[in-house]
Amino acid sequence: MPETNPTGRTRLDRLPEWAALAEHRAKLGEVHLRDLFAADPGRGARYTLQVGDLHIDYAKHLVTDETLALLRDLAAATGVAELRDAMFRGERINVTEDRAVLHTALRAPRDAVVEVDGRDVVPGVHEVLDRMAAFADRVRSGEWRGHTGQPIGAVVNIGIGGSDLGPAMAYEALKPFTHRGLDVRFVSNVDGADMHEALRDLDPARTLFIVASKTFTTVETITNATSARAWLLSGLGGDVAAVARHFVAVSTNAGKVAEFGIDTANMFEFWDWVGGRYSYDSAIGLSLMIAIGPDRFREMLAGFATVDDHFRTAPPEANAPLLMGLLGIWYGSFHDAQSHAVLPYSDYLARFPDYLQQLDMESNGKSVDRAGRPVSWQTGPVVWGTPGTNGQHAYYQLLHQGTKLVPADLIGFARPAAELSPELSAQHDLLMANMFAQGQALAFGKTAEEVAAEGVPAEQVPHRTFTGDRPTTTILAPELTPSVLGQLVALYEHKVFVQGAVWDIDSFDQWGVELGKVLAKRIEPALTEGAEVPGLDSSTAELVRRYRALRAG
Ligand code: F6P
């Protein structure tokens, strides 16, 4: 295989920096985190970073100063900083779709200038934010009335993927900041049960639908929006004029919005330089803005911007997204880790891992480089997780004693939500004690000698021994506020960027979701009408036959 790809870049695994890391890994051998901590009493304080409100502890990683320096060399050799700067400048770094990648412009201050094809996009961003704010205020105050003159009591966001996961995650995360008198729900699945459960106790006269779709062609969203429209009209006596008071759209596609029957005066725009999974700080966040209010939404944007600035300007040794991205590469390629766990010690962050799944796996689940040639190195990991402490009583057994190395992020907050009662707030120390304990147990484990010294019978010692040496990053912030959430999301966005840059893949397309969509379209008539699907394989054909027989009852 040639040393360089057609764009002139040396293939990752042919770089001397890659070879240096492989050699270093071999040299490190089985050096244990216990040894690394023993050799450097200052490690716990030294291996930390502060980014905005986020304190990031990376001491419990299987790295030395030399590892980190070699990883930074790799980032330099693969042009991470150059690609980052090209992204911030609005260059078309999404090569397969020939688009700029400018989610960072969504949180740029009013006086910033960010150009795409010579045009400053910042005024447009703020114009839409202002329109969203005016609309959100009208809904929140009850000034916006439904068709029968009643104020809105429930907002239903209809969208999927990036048009659902971001606002749904952030709505859960920021519940204590939401208008508790407004019921905000999210419908994404084309499974009618999702819509049924969302609407069954709602009053059409008081319900507002936000149809959120970048393309406005996504079959799940259009199908659900059509059903919602029918539900609304049947509940309000069939007057189509009701649609204008109960449906708004968020999209880049005004033509399709109008075609669907939503007045484009009730459309909130965003742009093709915002990827779906990078879009919840655009108009896609309208449902969230209605829930938390425009001021809180702007605080969240400022949180994003804090980390954008950090990513753009911090030197490599102190650059948190760079460090987190490089650590992931270290584990994927030099420790054979296949997955990455995100374990928030906050129930409000219950949907954060789901959100990160799309952000990370849709971005970096690729196996050809930017020039279209197969890669011969690991790319994105399987991202998963649930809030602690629940996971501790489910899958942490494998994290502690299983055969797989699963690097994990532990995310926690010093203060619980302000609205918790004193009794419930008092539980917070116990929650956080668990988070710190897990990081400690994963890193240092418990040796056979320690177990035996407790008088454990010899035959039980292996079962009760913890090898440790299992890496974690701990992210600690004062409190889960809108700003802190923005900071967290931007941290992961840029981490994903760093990894894609090193791996030389296009982190901004998602061709891998297309085939299933096309095949579903072909199979559907076979299910509904028994139509013949030419060329169907025997397994799928048999499943279709069986399904039809069972469906008929
Ligand atoms: O799953 C593919 C995808 O295109 C995602 O990237 C996107 O977030 C989602 O579908 C929804 O797309 P849209 O916002 O255009 O409806």
Coordinates of N, CA, C and O and ligand atoms in Angstrom, one line a residue, residues 160-163 212-216 218 221 276-277 358 362 510 513 517, ligand 1:
I160 N -35.9 13.3 14.8 CA -35.1 12.1 15.1 C -33.6 12.4 14.9 O -33.2 13.3 14.2
G161 N -32.8 11.5 15.5 CA -31.3 11.7 15.4 C -31.0 13.1 16.0 O -31.4 13.4 17.1
G162 N -30.2 13.8 15.2 CA -29.8 15.1 15.7 C -30.9 16.1 16.0 O -30.7 17.1 16.6
S163 N -32.1 15.8 15.4 CA -33.2 16.7 15.6 C -34.1 16.3 16.8 O -35.2 16.9 17.0
A212 N -39.0 19.2 13.7 CA -37.6 19.6 13.6 C -36.9 18.6 12.7 O -36.9 17.4 12.9
S213 N -36.5 19.1 11.5 CA -35.8 18.2 10.6 C -34.9 19.1 9.7 O -35.5 20.0 9.0
K214 N -33.7 18.8 9.7 CA -32.8 19.6 8.9 C -33.2 19.5 7.4 O -33.3 20.5 6.7
T215 N -33.4 18.3 6.9 CA -33.8 18.1 5.5 C -35.3 18.2 5.2 O -35.7 18.5 4.1
F216 N -36.1 18.0 6.2 CA -37.5 17.9 6.1 C -37.9 16.8 5.1 O -39.0 16.8 4.5
T218 N -37.0 13.4 6.2 CA -36.7 12.2 7.0 C -38.1 11.5 7.2 O -39.0 12.1 7.8
T221 N -39.9 11.4 10.7 CA -40.4 12.7 11.1 C -41.6 13.2 10.3 O -42.6 13.6 10.9
G276 N -26.4 17.6 11.5 CA -27.5 17.2 12.4 C -27.1 17.0 13.8 O -27.7 17.5 14.8
R277 N -26.0 16.2 14.0 CA -25.6 15.8 15.3 C -24.9 16.9 16.1 O -24.4 16.8 17.2
Q358 N -24.7 9.3 19.1 CA -24.8 9.8 17.7 C -23.6 10.7 17.4 O -23.0 10.6 16.3
E362 N -21.8 8.3 14.8 CA -22.2 8.7 13.5 C -21.0 9.5 12.9 O -20.9 9.6 11.7
Q510 N -22.4 10.9 6.9 CA -23.0 9.8 7.5 C -23.7 8.9 6.5 O -24.8 8.5 6.6
V513 N -25.9 5.5 7.1 CA -27.3 5.3 7.5 C -28.2 5.2 6.2 O -29.4 5.0 6.4
K517 N -32.2 2.8 4.9 CA -33.3 3.6 4.6 C -33.9 3.2 3.2 O -35.1 3.0 3.0
Ligands
F6P1 O1 -29.6 9.3 10.8 C1 -29.2 10.1 9.7 C2 -29.6 11.5 9.9 O2 -29.4 12.2 8.7 C3 -28.8 12.2 11.1 O3 -27.6 12.6 10.7 C4 -29.8 13.3 11.4 O4 -29.5 13.9 12.6 C5 -31.1 12.6 11.4 O5 -30.9 11.7 10.3 C6 -32.3 13.4 11.2 O6 -32.2 14.2 10.0 P1 -33.2 15.4 9.7 O7 -32.9 16.5 10.8 O8 -32.8 15.9 8.4 O9 -34.6 14.9 9.8

